[in-house]
Amino acid sequence: MRELRFAKDLYEGTQVDAAVKVFERFGKLSTAEEADAWIVTVDAPSDARVRRLAGELANYALGLTIRGRQAEESTE
Amino acid sequence: MTESLDAIPDTFVSVDRAEGAVSFVVDESVYPLDAIYGATFTFLDRCFVFLGRGEPGQVVITLSAKKPPVEDDELRGWIGELANELLACAWRGRILEQNRATIEAVTMQAIGGAMGPPSLDELEDFDFSEEPFDDPLGIAMSWEEKYGKKEKKGESADDSGEENA
Amino acid sequence: MNLPIFHDVSLEALDARQPAFFRFRQLPMAPDKVVLSNLEGRWLVLDKADFQTFARGEVEEGSELFTKLRQRNFLRAYYDVPAAAEMIRARREFVGAGPNLHIMVITLRCNTTCVYCHASRANMDQVQTDMTKEIAEQSVDFILQSTNPAVTIEFQGGEPLVRFDLLQHVVEYAHEKNEVAQKELDFTLVTNLSLMDEKKLDWLIENRVQICTSIDGPQDVHDKQRKLPKASAHGEAIKWMKRIDERYREMGLDETLYHVEALVTTTRPILDRWKELVDLYVDLGCRALFLRPLDPFGWAEKTARLIEYPRAEYIEYYRNAVDYMIELNKQGVEILERYAAIFLTKILSGVDPNFLDIRQPSGAGIGQLAYSYDGTIFTCDEGRMLHESGDDTFAIGHVGTSKYRDVVGHETVRAVVVAGQLEGQADCVNCPYVPYCGIPPVHSHRIQGSLLGRMRESSLCQVHKGIQDYLFEKLATGDEETLQILEKWTTIRPRDHFVHVPAGAE
């Protein structure tokens, strides 16, 4: 099991949610919220799979956050 | 477990060889968030990229191998490339702000020139129903709309037709 | 040092000694010389003492240095804004012209195996990599929608002669459709020449298709890296180059202008053999030699340990070869180096010869488009090459389903246009060569993972800087004869014989 902390001032919450939706079919994902971060707990049958799932989810969330930010800036 | 890498200052950089990961602590006053995003984006195809918070005003960037283990040389390469890309993105951000007008003008001319005017088919597909702007002075109204006879109260077009017949 | 041109001077009297905006660079091989350029691309090469006087704003009015600086628009008090604006406009005249170069990859099949194959060629039995007639016609229909009044269709592969029948059909179909489109058309065939015969040549000559090939060096170099089964690739190429040039002479075409163009792909084995390479091209009757370095596309990465080299070694090879070419010119031999000609035209004439890979913004998407055998449209041929390696970043549409304006207005095209403007680039912003230079974003994407790239680490920037350093050294220190030769290399002579003017427009 692995816990990912997505700092709210670094990652968009909606994009973290979107990433979770995309990857939830590959393992067991649960979400929580703290004052300054979105928490995603990743579980899967093997350590290797947990690692990979956590990594791909994090990349996806970061990519979506960056794209979302670019889209906002281009409409300003 | 954090370790250090040869020839890389350990003030900012730590290594977890078991995970195949390097972390780089970045001062946001030196590298704005846009530069951090820009630089880390270029690693998404090669690494798992995590951003976290360190001390106030610091972002911790962790690059983790998609398939560990990785050699120290590769980890050093990632850190070096990340540092260079951070600098390039930070500086480029400033330059683009200063030269934005020129770059926008040239881009518009280039794309506009390549695209050319829309064809009749494309105009046909265009949605003209949406009002493009407010018209407080009624400039876009036809003369008839603006000054034509107002209908008397209760009178309809059908009624007036019958009267005239 | 960059003094901002829009610095607020309302609170102080303009001082004739104050420099206007400039960029500078100390020449690495002539460190007592400093190149300056300004926003519009006027330039000077000063010795260090004069440069320091200028930079400190201590130029004496009426001095020789003052006169030189004023004439070239380097003095703030006399800065001619309309003249500068006009020069900038002239340098960018191509910007809104629309795509004129259209590369049609009519097959990936090739009968030759080149060690660096940038095109990721296919074997001769892989007929599924041929363009269909339908896609070829759709490609032509698409091409003729270009906003540019002049369009070049360039046949590439693989080896286009594998599908000569399709090439013929494209040319005929293009003429037929052009009766409505009314473009100036020309056609270019890029071929290894090994499948040429007299019948094909008759047709190509009758239909005024330009022919271009590759000669990588003497036979041992060329044949080792370009393997043609049961024959010498070098021998076949040279045989047909000579035959084609003979046919042009028989037609009465000026042989100084009309001959087969050949290009070099510089690999490690040729770096020490620059003299043999230049002599070979001269013996073949070529008037131009394009000393291209290796590109990072296709197979070149896999075979790097055999053929790659540090770019500092390339620059040394380049300097040696061009020095030799200048000496040959002094002996009456007409041979120019293409890179030098491109840069010198920008430096000396203030106009852009519109070489799509060395301009800003680069030609990708707005000056050229590439059409793969399956109808996919790419911003450029290099973008298509990346697709063959699994990277679809530069795919922007399909000839069967995409509208022209959607393709050239694609967000990828916009990103490439922004990325190709060096005024937005770290490092370039301080480089005096920026008015003359250009780096295709596809190259930066390939080697650095970002369209924008990092020029300090760019092998292509290193090549361009090295070439321009060399040229400015020559301009600063060359004798009169050398300067005349370099000036002559900027002469652009159009090859009108190959231009098909639409009926009614003549």
Tab-separated table of C-alpha atoms in Angstrom, chain C residues 102-250:
chain	number	residue	atom	x	y	z
C	102	HIS	CA	4.580	19.611	-49.708
C	103	ILE	CA	6.444	16.379	-49.180
C	104	MET	CA	4.643	13.304	-50.428
C	105	VAL	CA	6.037	10.009	-49.170
C	106	ILE	CA	4.601	7.790	-51.870
C	107	THR	CA	6.178	4.628	-50.466
C	108	LEU	CA	8.400	3.550	-47.598
C	109	ARG	CA	9.783	0.721	-49.706
C	110	CYS	CA	13.401	1.131	-50.661
C	111	ASN	CA	15.942	-1.017	-52.450
C	112	THR	CA	18.850	0.469	-50.516
C	113	THR	CA	19.648	0.186	-46.821
C	114	CYS	CA	21.278	3.311	-45.411
C	115	VAL	CA	22.899	3.008	-42.020
C	116	TYR	CA	21.387	6.286	-40.815
C	117	CYS	CA	18.058	6.011	-42.614
C	118	HIS	CA	16.081	8.949	-41.308
C	119	ALA	CA	12.953	7.739	-43.104
C	120	SER	CA	12.761	4.298	-41.462
C	121	ARG	CA	12.462	2.627	-44.848
C	122	ALA	CA	10.599	-0.654	-45.475
C	123	ASN	CA	11.657	-3.766	-47.371
C	124	MET	CA	10.694	-4.144	-51.009
C	125	ASP	CA	7.991	-6.697	-50.280
C	126	GLN	CA	6.113	-4.429	-47.878
C	127	VAL	CA	3.651	-3.132	-50.419
C	128	GLN	CA	1.292	-2.030	-47.675
C	129	THR	CA	3.620	0.962	-47.237
C	130	ASP	CA	2.749	2.264	-50.700
C	131	MET	CA	0.437	5.228	-50.996
C	132	THR	CA	-2.837	4.298	-52.696
C	133	LYS	CA	-4.032	6.209	-55.740
C	134	GLU	CA	-6.974	7.478	-53.723
C	135	ILE	CA	-4.766	8.876	-50.964
C	136	ALA	CA	-2.397	10.367	-53.532
C	137	GLU	CA	-5.281	12.221	-55.178
C	138	GLN	CA	-6.656	13.336	-51.829
C	139	SER	CA	-3.173	14.615	-50.955
C	140	VAL	CA	-3.008	16.649	-54.166
C	141	ASP	CA	-6.511	18.018	-53.563
C	142	PHE	CA	-5.381	19.063	-50.102
C	143	ILE	CA	-2.100	20.564	-51.320
C	144	LEU	CA	-3.815	22.747	-53.892
C	145	GLN	CA	-5.814	24.395	-51.119
C	146	SER	CA	-2.627	25.965	-49.785
C	147	THR	CA	-2.823	29.726	-49.489
C	148	ASN	CA	0.595	30.002	-51.147
C	149	PRO	CA	0.316	30.825	-54.860
C	150	ALA	CA	3.355	28.637	-55.541
C	151	VAL	CA	3.517	25.015	-54.490
C	152	THR	CA	6.326	22.455	-54.677
C	153	ILE	CA	5.459	18.777	-54.496
C	154	GLU	CA	8.499	16.844	-53.402
C	155	PHE	CA	8.485	13.070	-53.818
C	156	GLN	CA	10.254	11.241	-51.032
C	157	GLY	CA	10.301	7.728	-49.630
C	158	GLY	CA	11.664	5.119	-49.108
C	159	GLU	CA	12.652	5.285	-52.745
C	160	PRO	CA	9.980	7.053	-54.836
C	161	LEU	CA	11.065	5.371	-58.073
C	162	VAL	CA	9.725	2.106	-56.628
C	163	ARG	CA	6.310	3.569	-57.431
C	164	PHE	CA	7.144	5.572	-60.525
C	165	ASP	CA	3.661	4.909	-61.870
C	166	LEU	CA	2.141	6.662	-58.871
C	167	LEU	CA	4.549	9.565	-59.202
C	168	GLN	CA	3.469	9.995	-62.803
C	169	HIS	CA	-0.172	9.914	-61.794
C	170	VAL	CA	0.357	12.552	-59.101
C	171	VAL	CA	2.035	14.917	-61.551
C	172	GLU	CA	-0.702	14.442	-64.143
C	173	TYR	CA	-3.491	14.724	-61.586
C	174	ALA	CA	-1.935	17.850	-60.086
C	175	HIS	CA	-1.839	19.544	-63.487
C	176	GLU	CA	-5.440	18.612	-64.134
C	177	LYS	CA	-6.639	19.986	-60.796
C	178	ASN	CA	-4.424	23.013	-61.123
C	179	GLU	CA	-6.488	24.247	-64.024
C	180	VAL	CA	-8.861	25.404	-61.306
C	181	ALA	CA	-6.385	26.027	-58.470
C	182	GLN	CA	-4.053	28.086	-60.678
C	183	LYS	CA	-0.883	27.638	-58.636
C	184	GLU	CA	2.684	27.848	-59.848
C	185	LEU	CA	3.703	24.230	-59.534
C	186	ASP	CA	7.000	22.503	-59.389
C	187	PHE	CA	7.946	18.937	-58.689
C	188	THR	CA	11.075	17.512	-57.122
C	189	LEU	CA	12.144	13.889	-56.926
C	190	VAL	CA	14.496	12.838	-54.116
C	191	THR	CA	15.994	9.535	-55.214
C	192	ASN	CA	19.001	7.236	-54.863
C	193	LEU	CA	18.857	6.913	-58.701
C	194	SER	CA	19.490	3.133	-58.682
C	195	LEU	CA	16.090	2.390	-60.260
C	196	MET	CA	16.427	5.000	-62.982
C	197	ASP	CA	16.274	4.028	-66.655
C	198	GLU	CA	16.081	5.932	-69.931
C	199	LYS	CA	12.306	5.635	-70.191
C	200	LYS	CA	11.755	7.060	-66.728
C	201	LEU	CA	14.298	9.770	-67.425
C	202	ASP	CA	12.554	10.717	-70.683
C	203	TRP	CA	9.307	11.200	-68.818
C	204	LEU	CA	10.897	13.147	-65.953
C	205	ILE	CA	12.646	15.481	-68.348
C	206	GLU	CA	9.602	15.963	-70.510
C	207	ASN	CA	7.534	16.759	-67.416
C	208	ARG	CA	10.191	19.021	-65.934
C	209	VAL	CA	10.650	17.248	-62.614
C	210	GLN	CA	13.757	18.313	-60.728
C	211	ILE	CA	15.978	15.513	-59.523
C	212	CYS	CA	17.944	15.425	-56.300
C	213	THR	CA	20.128	12.655	-54.881
C	214	SER	CA	22.696	11.874	-52.166
C	215	ILE	CA	26.424	11.394	-52.444
C	216	ASP	CA	27.981	10.863	-49.034
C	217	GLY	CA	31.575	10.801	-50.186
C	218	PRO	CA	34.034	8.628	-52.157
C	219	GLN	CA	32.843	5.184	-53.133
C	220	ASP	CA	34.187	3.324	-50.078
C	221	VAL	CA	32.381	5.678	-47.699
C	222	HIS	CA	29.165	5.911	-49.679
C	223	ASP	CA	28.798	2.188	-50.394
C	224	LYS	CA	29.632	1.138	-46.847
C	225	GLN	CA	26.760	3.165	-45.447
C	226	ARG	CA	24.300	2.934	-48.333
C	227	LYS	CA	24.018	-0.714	-49.272
C	228	LEU	CA	22.510	-1.595	-52.616
C	229	PRO	CA	22.248	-5.348	-53.209
C	230	LYS	CA	24.428	-6.602	-56.088
C	231	ALA	CA	25.605	-3.168	-57.161
C	232	SER	CA	27.441	-0.074	-56.042
C	233	ALA	CA	25.023	2.576	-54.812
C	234	HIS	CA	27.760	5.134	-55.488
C	235	GLY	CA	28.352	3.880	-59.015
C	236	GLU	CA	24.680	3.919	-59.919
C	237	ALA	CA	24.103	7.403	-58.499
C	238	ILE	CA	27.075	8.888	-60.316
C	239	LYS	CA	26.269	7.142	-63.571
C	240	TRP	CA	22.795	8.646	-63.621
C	241	MET	CA	23.883	12.068	-62.360
C	242	LYS	CA	26.176	12.298	-65.369
C	243	ARG	CA	23.532	11.025	-67.758
C	244	ILE	CA	20.908	13.463	-66.492
C	245	ASP	CA	23.317	16.394	-66.708
C	246	GLU	CA	24.161	15.298	-70.253
C	247	ARG	CA	20.457	15.344	-71.171
C	248	TYR	CA	20.089	18.873	-69.736
C	249	ARG	CA	23.051	20.033	-71.824
C	250	GLU	CA	21.531	18.445	-74.928
